[in-house]
Short mmCIF file of C-alpha atoms in Angstrom, two decimals:
data_model
loop_
_atom_site.label_atom_id
_atom_site.label_comp_id
_atom_site.label_asym_id
_atom_site.label_seq_id
_atom_site.Cartn_x
_atom_site.Cartn_y
_atom_site.Cartn_z
CA UNK A 1 104.27 85.07 65.70
CA UNK A 2 103.46 88.15 67.20
CA UNK A 3 106.38 90.32 70.00
CA UNK A 4 105.75 89.83 73.21
CA UNK A 5 104.75 92.24 76.13
CA UNK A 6 105.33 91.32 79.36
CA UNK A 7 103.45 93.15 82.43
CA UNK A 8 103.28 92.95 86.21
CA UNK A 9 100.03 93.05 87.67
CA UNK A 10 99.03 92.76 91.58
CA UNK A 11 95.74 92.25 90.84
CA UNK A 12 94.07 89.54 88.60
CA UNK A 13 91.12 91.42 87.79
CA UNK A 14 93.62 93.07 85.29
CA UNK A 15 93.21 90.05 83.55
CA UNK A 16 90.73 88.23 81.46
CA UNK A 17 89.36 85.78 83.56
CA UNK A 18 88.67 82.85 80.69
CA UNK A 19 91.68 83.76 79.09
CA UNK A 20 93.26 82.81 82.35
CA UNK A 21 90.99 79.93 82.84
CA UNK A 22 93.20 78.65 79.48
CA UNK A 23 96.62 78.62 80.67
CA UNK A 24 95.21 77.42 84.59
CA UNK A 25 93.53 74.10 83.33
CA UNK A 26 91.70 72.30 85.62
CA UNK A 27 94.33 72.61 88.64
CA UNK A 28 91.65 73.78 91.06
CA UNK A 29 94.18 75.60 93.36
CA UNK A 30 94.96 77.29 89.79
CA UNK A 31 91.85 78.91 88.83
CA UNK A 32 91.39 82.34 88.42
CA UNK A 33 88.51 82.48 91.37
CA UNK A 34 90.88 80.18 93.72
CA UNK A 35 93.79 83.09 93.20
CA UNK A 36 91.39 86.36 93.29
CA UNK A 37 89.64 85.14 96.45
CA UNK A 38 92.92 84.81 98.43
CA UNK A 39 93.43 87.94 96.88
CA UNK A 40 90.50 90.22 97.32
CA UNK A 41 89.67 88.74 101.04
CA UNK A 42 93.14 89.50 102.04
CA UNK A 43 94.51 86.30 102.80
CA UNK A 44 97.06 86.64 100.13
CA UNK A 45 97.82 91.06 100.54
CA UNK A 46 100.43 93.13 101.08
CA UNK A 47 98.81 93.16 104.80
CA UNK A 48 99.63 89.33 105.38
CA UNK A 49 103.46 89.65 103.58
CA UNK A 50 102.04 88.58 100.26
CA UNK A 51 102.32 91.38 97.78
CA UNK A 52 101.45 90.07 94.08
CA UNK A 53 103.63 90.78 91.21
CA UNK A 54 102.09 88.40 88.87
CA UNK A 55 104.34 87.97 85.44
CA UNK A 56 102.20 88.20 82.30
CA UNK A 57 102.74 87.44 78.77
CA UNK A 58 100.56 89.14 75.84
CA UNK A 59 100.73 88.80 72.47
CA UNK A 60 98.04 91.22 69.98
CA UNK A 61 96.52 91.94 73.64
CA UNK A 62 95.70 88.33 74.22
CA UNK A 63 97.31 86.21 77.53
CA UNK A 64 99.77 83.77 76.44
CA UNK A 65 101.20 82.81 79.44
CA UNK A 66 101.40 83.95 83.21
CA UNK A 67 103.67 83.54 86.46
CA UNK A 68 102.31 83.45 89.78
CA UNK A 69 104.69 85.99 91.82
CA UNK A 70 104.81 87.89 95.13
CA UNK A 71 107.23 89.55 97.01
CA UNK A 72 107.89 87.40 100.98
CA UNK A 73 108.50 89.68 103.59
CA UNK A 74 108.90 86.26 105.46
CA UNK A 75 108.57 82.55 104.86
CA UNK A 76 105.62 81.33 106.11
CA UNK A 77 102.50 79.73 104.36
CA UNK A 78 104.77 77.92 102.01
CA UNK A 79 105.43 74.32 103.06
CA UNK A 80 108.66 74.32 101.53
CA UNK A 81 111.38 75.08 104.60
CA UNK A 82 114.39 78.39 103.78
CA UNK A 83 114.79 79.00 107.63
CA UNK A 84 118.37 78.43 107.72
CA UNK A 85 118.79 80.25 104.54
CA UNK A 86 117.13 83.13 105.69
CA UNK A 87 119.39 83.05 108.71
CA UNK A 88 122.40 82.27 107.06
CA UNK A 89 122.07 85.21 105.26
CA UNK A 90 121.18 87.56 108.66
CA UNK A 91 124.12 86.35 110.44
CA UNK A 92 126.19 87.71 107.41
CA UNK A 93 124.56 90.78 107.37
CA UNK A 94 122.55 90.41 104.20
CA UNK A 95 119.32 90.87 103.86
CA UNK A 96 117.31 87.81 102.59
CA UNK A 97 113.88 89.65 102.52
CA UNK A 98 112.13 90.80 100.30
CA UNK A 99 112.17 87.71 98.36
CA UNK A 100 110.28 86.72 95.17
CA UNK A 101 108.40 83.47 95.34
CA UNK A 102 106.02 81.57 92.60
CA UNK A 103 103.50 79.53 94.33
CA UNK A 104 99.88 78.98 95.10
CA UNK A 105 99.74 80.35 98.46
CA UNK A 106 99.25 78.06 101.50
CA UNK A 107 99.11 75.50 99.61
CA UNK A 108 101.07 72.68 99.56
CA UNK A 109 99.69 70.84 96.13
CA UNK A 110 102.56 70.33 92.46
CA UNK A 111 100.73 72.21 89.41
CA UNK A 112 102.18 74.47 87.05
CA UNK A 113 103.54 77.64 87.91
CA UNK A 114 104.80 78.98 84.88
CA UNK A 115 101.37 78.90 83.01
CA UNK A 116 101.53 78.69 79.65
CA UNK A 117 100.46 77.23 76.03
CA UNK A 118 104.03 76.20 74.21
CA UNK A 119 107.12 74.84 76.40
CA UNK A 120 108.66 78.35 74.67
CA UNK A 121 106.46 80.26 76.75
CA UNK A 122 107.59 78.36 79.75
CA UNK A 123 110.90 79.02 79.13
CA UNK A 124 110.70 82.77 78.67
CA UNK A 125 108.66 83.35 82.27
CA UNK A 126 111.35 81.31 83.11
CA UNK A 127 114.21 83.80 82.08
CA UNK A 128 111.83 86.70 82.52
CA UNK A 129 111.28 85.93 86.24
CA UNK A 130 114.92 85.84 87.10
CA UNK A 131 115.34 88.78 85.11
CA UNK A 132 112.86 90.97 87.31
CA UNK A 133 114.08 89.37 90.51
CA UNK A 134 117.50 91.30 89.68
CA UNK A 135 115.35 94.47 88.83
CA UNK A 136 113.19 94.08 92.11
CA UNK A 137 116.73 93.51 93.58
CA UNK A 138 115.64 90.56 95.64
CA UNK A 139 117.66 88.23 97.57
CA UNK A 140 116.15 85.20 95.39
CA UNK A 141 113.60 83.88 93.22
CA UNK A 142 112.15 80.69 94.79
CA UNK A 143 109.33 78.18 92.46
CA UNK A 144 107.37 75.76 94.60
CA UNK A 145 106.05 72.46 94.37
CA UNK A 146 106.60 73.07 89.80
CA UNK A 147 105.03 69.99 87.46
CA UNK A 148 107.29 68.16 85.36
CA UNK A 149 107.31 71.14 82.17
CA UNK A 150 108.03 73.53 84.64
CA UNK A 151 111.02 71.71 86.74
CA UNK A 152 112.50 70.91 83.17
CA UNK A 153 112.09 74.62 81.93
CA UNK A 154 113.35 75.73 84.99
CA UNK A 155 116.51 73.93 84.75
CA UNK A 156 117.29 75.00 81.25
CA UNK A 157 116.70 78.50 83.08
CA UNK A 158 119.43 77.96 85.52
CA UNK A 159 117.13 77.75 88.50
CA UNK A 160 118.76 75.03 91.45
CA UNK A 161 116.39 71.88 92.35
CA UNK A 162 115.42 70.62 95.66
CA UNK A 163 113.66 67.53 95.92
CA UNK A 164 110.46 66.92 99.07
CA UNK A 165 108.32 63.96 98.95
CA UNK A 166 104.50 63.90 99.87
CA UNK A 167 102.53 60.52 100.54
CA UNK A 168 99.59 60.33 97.89
CA UNK A 169 97.38 57.44 96.90
CA UNK A 170 96.76 55.98 93.71
CA UNK A 171 93.44 54.50 91.88
CA UNK A 172 94.27 50.83 90.35
CA UNK A 173 90.50 50.90 89.15
CA UNK A 174 89.50 49.50 92.37
CA UNK A 175 85.66 47.93 92.39
CA UNK A 176 85.27 49.06 95.85
CA UNK A 177 87.09 49.79 98.80
CA UNK A 178 87.08 45.72 99.65
CA UNK A 179 88.73 45.60 96.28
CA UNK A 180 91.34 48.13 98.02
CA UNK A 181 92.00 46.65 101.12
CA UNK A 182 92.53 43.07 99.52
CA UNK A 183 96.06 44.44 98.05
CA UNK A 184 97.33 45.31 101.39
CA UNK A 185 99.73 43.45 103.60
CA UNK A 186 97.85 41.43 105.83
CA UNK A 187 98.88 43.15 109.26
CA UNK A 188 98.22 46.41 107.65
CA UNK A 189 94.80 45.57 106.95
CA UNK A 190 93.57 44.03 109.71
CA UNK A 191 94.80 47.28 111.31
CA UNK A 192 93.02 49.35 108.94
CA UNK A 193 89.69 47.79 109.54
CA UNK A 194 90.08 47.80 113.74
CA UNK A 195 91.39 51.44 113.35
CA UNK A 196 87.70 52.19 110.97
CA UNK A 197 85.61 50.15 113.79
CA UNK A 198 86.58 51.48 116.76
CA UNK A 199 85.56 54.98 114.95
CA UNK A 200 82.40 53.19 114.16
CA UNK A 201 82.06 51.61 118.40
CA UNK A 202 81.94 55.31 118.87
CA UNK A 203 78.79 56.21 117.02
CA UNK A 204 80.24 58.14 114.36
CA UNK A 205 79.25 57.87 110.85
CA UNK A 206 79.95 59.68 107.97
CA UNK A 207 78.48 62.38 104.88
CA UNK A 208 80.32 63.03 101.79
CA UNK A 209 78.78 66.66 100.58
CA UNK A 210 80.17 67.98 97.22
CA UNK A 211 79.36 70.94 95.57
CA UNK A 212 75.76 72.21 96.13
CA UNK A 213 75.40 69.73 98.67
CA UNK A 214 77.70 71.59 100.69
CA UNK A 215 75.38 74.19 102.80
CA UNK A 216 76.61 77.30 104.35
CA UNK A 217 75.77 75.79 107.83
CA UNK A 218 78.36 72.73 106.83
CA UNK A 219 81.07 75.08 105.79
CA UNK A 220 80.60 77.84 108.73
CA UNK A 221 81.18 73.97 110.76
CA UNK A 222 84.22 72.95 108.81
CA UNK A 223 85.78 76.37 110.05
CA UNK A 224 85.20 76.50 113.33
CA UNK A 225 87.14 73.25 113.00
CA UNK A 226 89.73 74.88 111.26
CA UNK A 227 90.64 77.66 113.09
CA UNK A 228 90.19 75.53 116.07
CA UNK A 229 92.89 73.31 114.86
CA UNK A 230 95.24 75.91 114.30
CA UNK A 231 94.68 76.88 117.91
CA UNK A 232 95.26 74.12 118.96
CA UNK A 233 99.27 74.40 117.79
CA UNK A 234 99.27 77.78 118.91
CA UNK A 235 98.54 80.00 115.92
CA UNK A 236 96.55 81.67 113.45
CA UNK A 237 94.95 80.21 110.59
CA UNK A 238 95.67 81.52 107.24
CA UNK A 239 92.54 81.71 105.29
CA UNK A 240 88.59 83.68 106.37
CA UNK A 241 85.89 81.74 106.36
CA UNK A 242 84.75 84.71 103.24
CA UNK A 243 87.84 82.49 101.56
CA UNK A 244 86.28 79.25 101.54
CA UNK A 245 82.48 81.18 100.90
CA UNK A 246 83.58 82.54 97.76
CA UNK A 247 84.41 79.06 96.60
CA UNK A 248 81.84 77.55 97.71
CA UNK A 249 79.07 80.16 95.75
CA UNK A 250 81.96 80.58 92.39
CA UNK A 251 83.70 77.07 92.31
CA UNK A 252 81.73 74.48 94.15
CA UNK A 253 82.56 72.21 92.39
CA UNK A 254 85.62 72.02 93.42
CA UNK A 255 84.75 71.23 96.97
CA UNK A 256 84.24 68.02 98.61
CA UNK A 257 83.96 67.80 102.32
CA UNK A 258 84.32 64.31 104.85
CA UNK A 259 81.47 65.27 107.59
CA UNK A 260 81.27 63.08 111.10
CA UNK A 261 78.86 62.75 112.95
CA UNK A 262 77.42 61.12 115.85
CA UNK A 263 73.57 60.78 115.10
CA UNK A 264 72.90 64.54 113.77
CA UNK A 265 75.72 66.21 115.73
CA UNK A 266 78.60 67.41 113.47
CA UNK A 267 81.84 66.21 115.13
CA UNK A 268 84.40 66.46 112.94
CA UNK A 269 85.08 67.41 109.30
CA UNK A 270 87.96 67.68 106.42
CA UNK A 271 87.51 69.61 103.47
CA UNK A 272 89.20 68.46 100.08
CA UNK A 273 89.82 70.36 96.76
CA UNK A 274 89.01 68.39 93.61
CA UNK A 275 89.96 69.13 90.20
CA UNK A 276 91.50 67.36 86.97
CA UNK A 277 90.57 63.48 88.09
CA UNK A 278 92.78 64.68 91.16
CA UNK A 279 91.44 64.93 95.09
CA UNK A 280 93.41 67.37 96.71
CA UNK A 281 93.81 66.71 101.34
CA UNK A 282 93.79 70.03 102.40
CA UNK A 283 92.07 71.08 106.12
CA UNK A 284 90.59 69.21 108.64
CA UNK A 285 89.63 69.83 112.76
CA UNK A 286 87.09 68.29 114.86
CA UNK A 287 85.42 68.72 118.71
CA UNK A 288 86.41 66.18 120.16
CA UNK A 289 89.52 63.40 120.49
CA UNK A 290 88.30 59.79 119.17
CA UNK A 291 90.79 57.34 118.07
CA UNK A 292 91.66 57.16 114.93
CA UNK A 293 89.17 59.90 114.04
CA UNK A 294 91.33 62.25 112.22
CA UNK A 295 92.89 59.20 109.58
CA UNK A 296 89.68 57.88 109.18
CA UNK A 297 88.62 61.33 107.93
CA UNK A 298 90.52 62.55 106.27
CA UNK A 299 92.46 59.64 104.44
CA UNK A 300 90.44 56.33 104.79
CA UNK A 301 86.98 57.89 103.70
CA UNK A 302 88.95 60.46 101.32
CA UNK A 303 89.91 56.99 99.39
CA UNK A 304 86.56 55.23 99.72
CA UNK A 305 85.54 58.55 97.93
CA UNK A 306 87.43 58.33 95.45
CA UNK A 307 87.07 54.83 94.55
CA UNK A 308 83.29 55.28 94.38
CA UNK A 309 83.90 58.18 91.80
CA UNK A 310 86.71 57.04 89.66
CA UNK A 311 88.84 59.62 90.89
CA UNK A 312 92.49 58.34 89.97
CA UNK A 313 94.34 60.17 92.77
CA UNK A 314 94.36 61.75 96.55
CA UNK A 315 97.19 63.84 97.40
CA UNK A 316 96.96 63.81 101.37
CA UNK A 317 99.25 67.20 101.59
CA UNK A 318 102.29 67.92 102.97
CA UNK A 319 104.38 65.67 105.47
CA UNK A 320 103.15 62.80 107.00
CA UNK A 321 104.46 58.67 107.11
CA UNK A 322 101.76 57.88 108.91
CA UNK A 323 99.71 58.26 106.00
CA UNK A 324 101.80 55.23 104.53
CA UNK A 325 99.69 52.70 106.61
CA UNK A 326 96.67 53.95 105.22
CA UNK A 327 97.97 53.05 101.14
CA UNK A 328 99.35 56.38 100.45
CA UNK A 329 103.10 56.49 99.06
CA UNK A 330 105.71 58.52 99.13
CA UNK A 331 106.41 60.61 96.03
CA UNK A 332 108.91 63.51 95.32
CA UNK A 333 107.81 67.18 95.18
CA UNK A 334 109.86 69.64 93.95
CA UNK A 335 111.21 73.17 94.37
CA UNK A 336 113.06 75.41 92.33
CA UNK A 337 115.84 78.13 93.40
CA UNK A 338 117.86 81.17 92.01
CA UNK A 339 119.93 83.15 94.56
CA UNK A 340 121.60 86.12 94.06
CA UNK A 341 124.31 86.64 95.78
CA UNK A 342 126.81 83.89 94.30
CA UNK A 343 128.51 82.77 97.50
CA UNK A 344 125.41 82.20 98.90
CA UNK A 345 124.30 80.80 95.69
CA UNK A 346 127.36 78.10 95.11
CA UNK A 347 126.82 77.08 99.30
CA UNK A 348 123.23 76.12 98.95
CA UNK A 349 123.98 74.24 95.85
CA UNK A 350 126.34 71.86 97.48
CA UNK A 351 123.73 71.47 100.05
CA UNK A 352 121.16 70.71 97.82
CA UNK A 353 123.67 68.35 96.03
CA UNK A 354 123.84 66.55 99.38
CA UNK A 355 120.06 67.04 100.81
CA UNK A 356 119.03 65.35 97.89
CA UNK A 357 121.06 62.56 97.77
CA UNK A 358 119.95 62.19 100.87
CA UNK A 359 116.22 62.69 100.42
CA UNK A 360 116.60 60.08 97.30
CA UNK A 361 117.56 57.62 99.98
CA UNK A 362 115.01 58.25 102.49
CA UNK A 363 112.15 57.62 99.63
CA UNK A 364 114.02 54.72 98.66
CA UNK A 365 113.73 53.04 102.38
CA UNK A 366 109.96 54.77 102.71
CA UNK A 367 109.12 52.79 99.46
CA UNK A 368 110.17 49.26 100.82
CA UNK A 369 108.40 49.30 103.69
CA UNK A 370 105.15 50.53 101.75
CA UNK A 371 101.44 48.46 103.17
CA UNK A 372 100.65 46.74 99.63
CA UNK A 373 101.25 42.99 99.00
CA UNK A 374 104.20 42.31 96.70
CA UNK A 375 103.10 41.06 92.54
CA UNK A 376 103.89 37.98 93.01
CA UNK A 377 102.31 37.70 96.58
#
């Protein structure tokens, strides 16, 4: 085997797009277009505190493995919260930032972070990232939402694991939406139907727009709603219209929009990403409050679309116990962490052991309240 050559790059323009795509597979958030657009539109850049430091491995000039890495000056846009850790460092007079982070910016979606064709190269990446964190003299290294293969490689390399939870829907080959409803407990089914009727009685209907069916006008309406959602929470959006326009132009098949309308007037919208027989719920916004509209637009319509198109799974995004009543069930997620200072590393390891036990209990408790009928009912 040819000798592995590691390099650090600050732009995906330095790698061959086809070779990157061969590693990324069909997860839309790992695609060359998605990540490169984040950088080129300055959404994830030095200016926003996301400085790319991608770790790439070549053999004989061919890209064999890669790890999206960022030098971070803050913890915003990550969805795995380490503010208490940063505060502990600060109170002890030790800088927490910059830290090194492997993630898809602003995107709490599980996927590979050790992009490689072989388990051996995943191990090489995991260990090389630790060496890079030490060379850069960062306080710590964090890998967010790795998949199962990465999780094993990271554990073997000595990273500490942290458990989280999201809510996902699994398609059981339902013939139609009514077949899905029939699997739910009577009270949950009744409540869901009542919520849907309330939206219908408000004169609202829905369109499912995928790929080239999404016009620039629809995308601009989506972005207007997306911005208003952030403004309602007194914050600024992470992503720009230019970013979404680039996705639509270059990878339209990765986008699916649920558009709520009253008559011909757009009212609310949800944007999903699609790839690898999975749909990922990402962003939503509305121009008017209507009871039940959020759940119908973001979750129920997306589940209906997945059933119609045979999509295996719908991941509803970060947080949200309320999603369970719409058929999404608690699903563990993971992150992996390395801390340079041994005193803090030991303290965090103790914390994670306690947190993981509590998280497992929490997931077990949630699982007792899933909305589906028991198998023997």
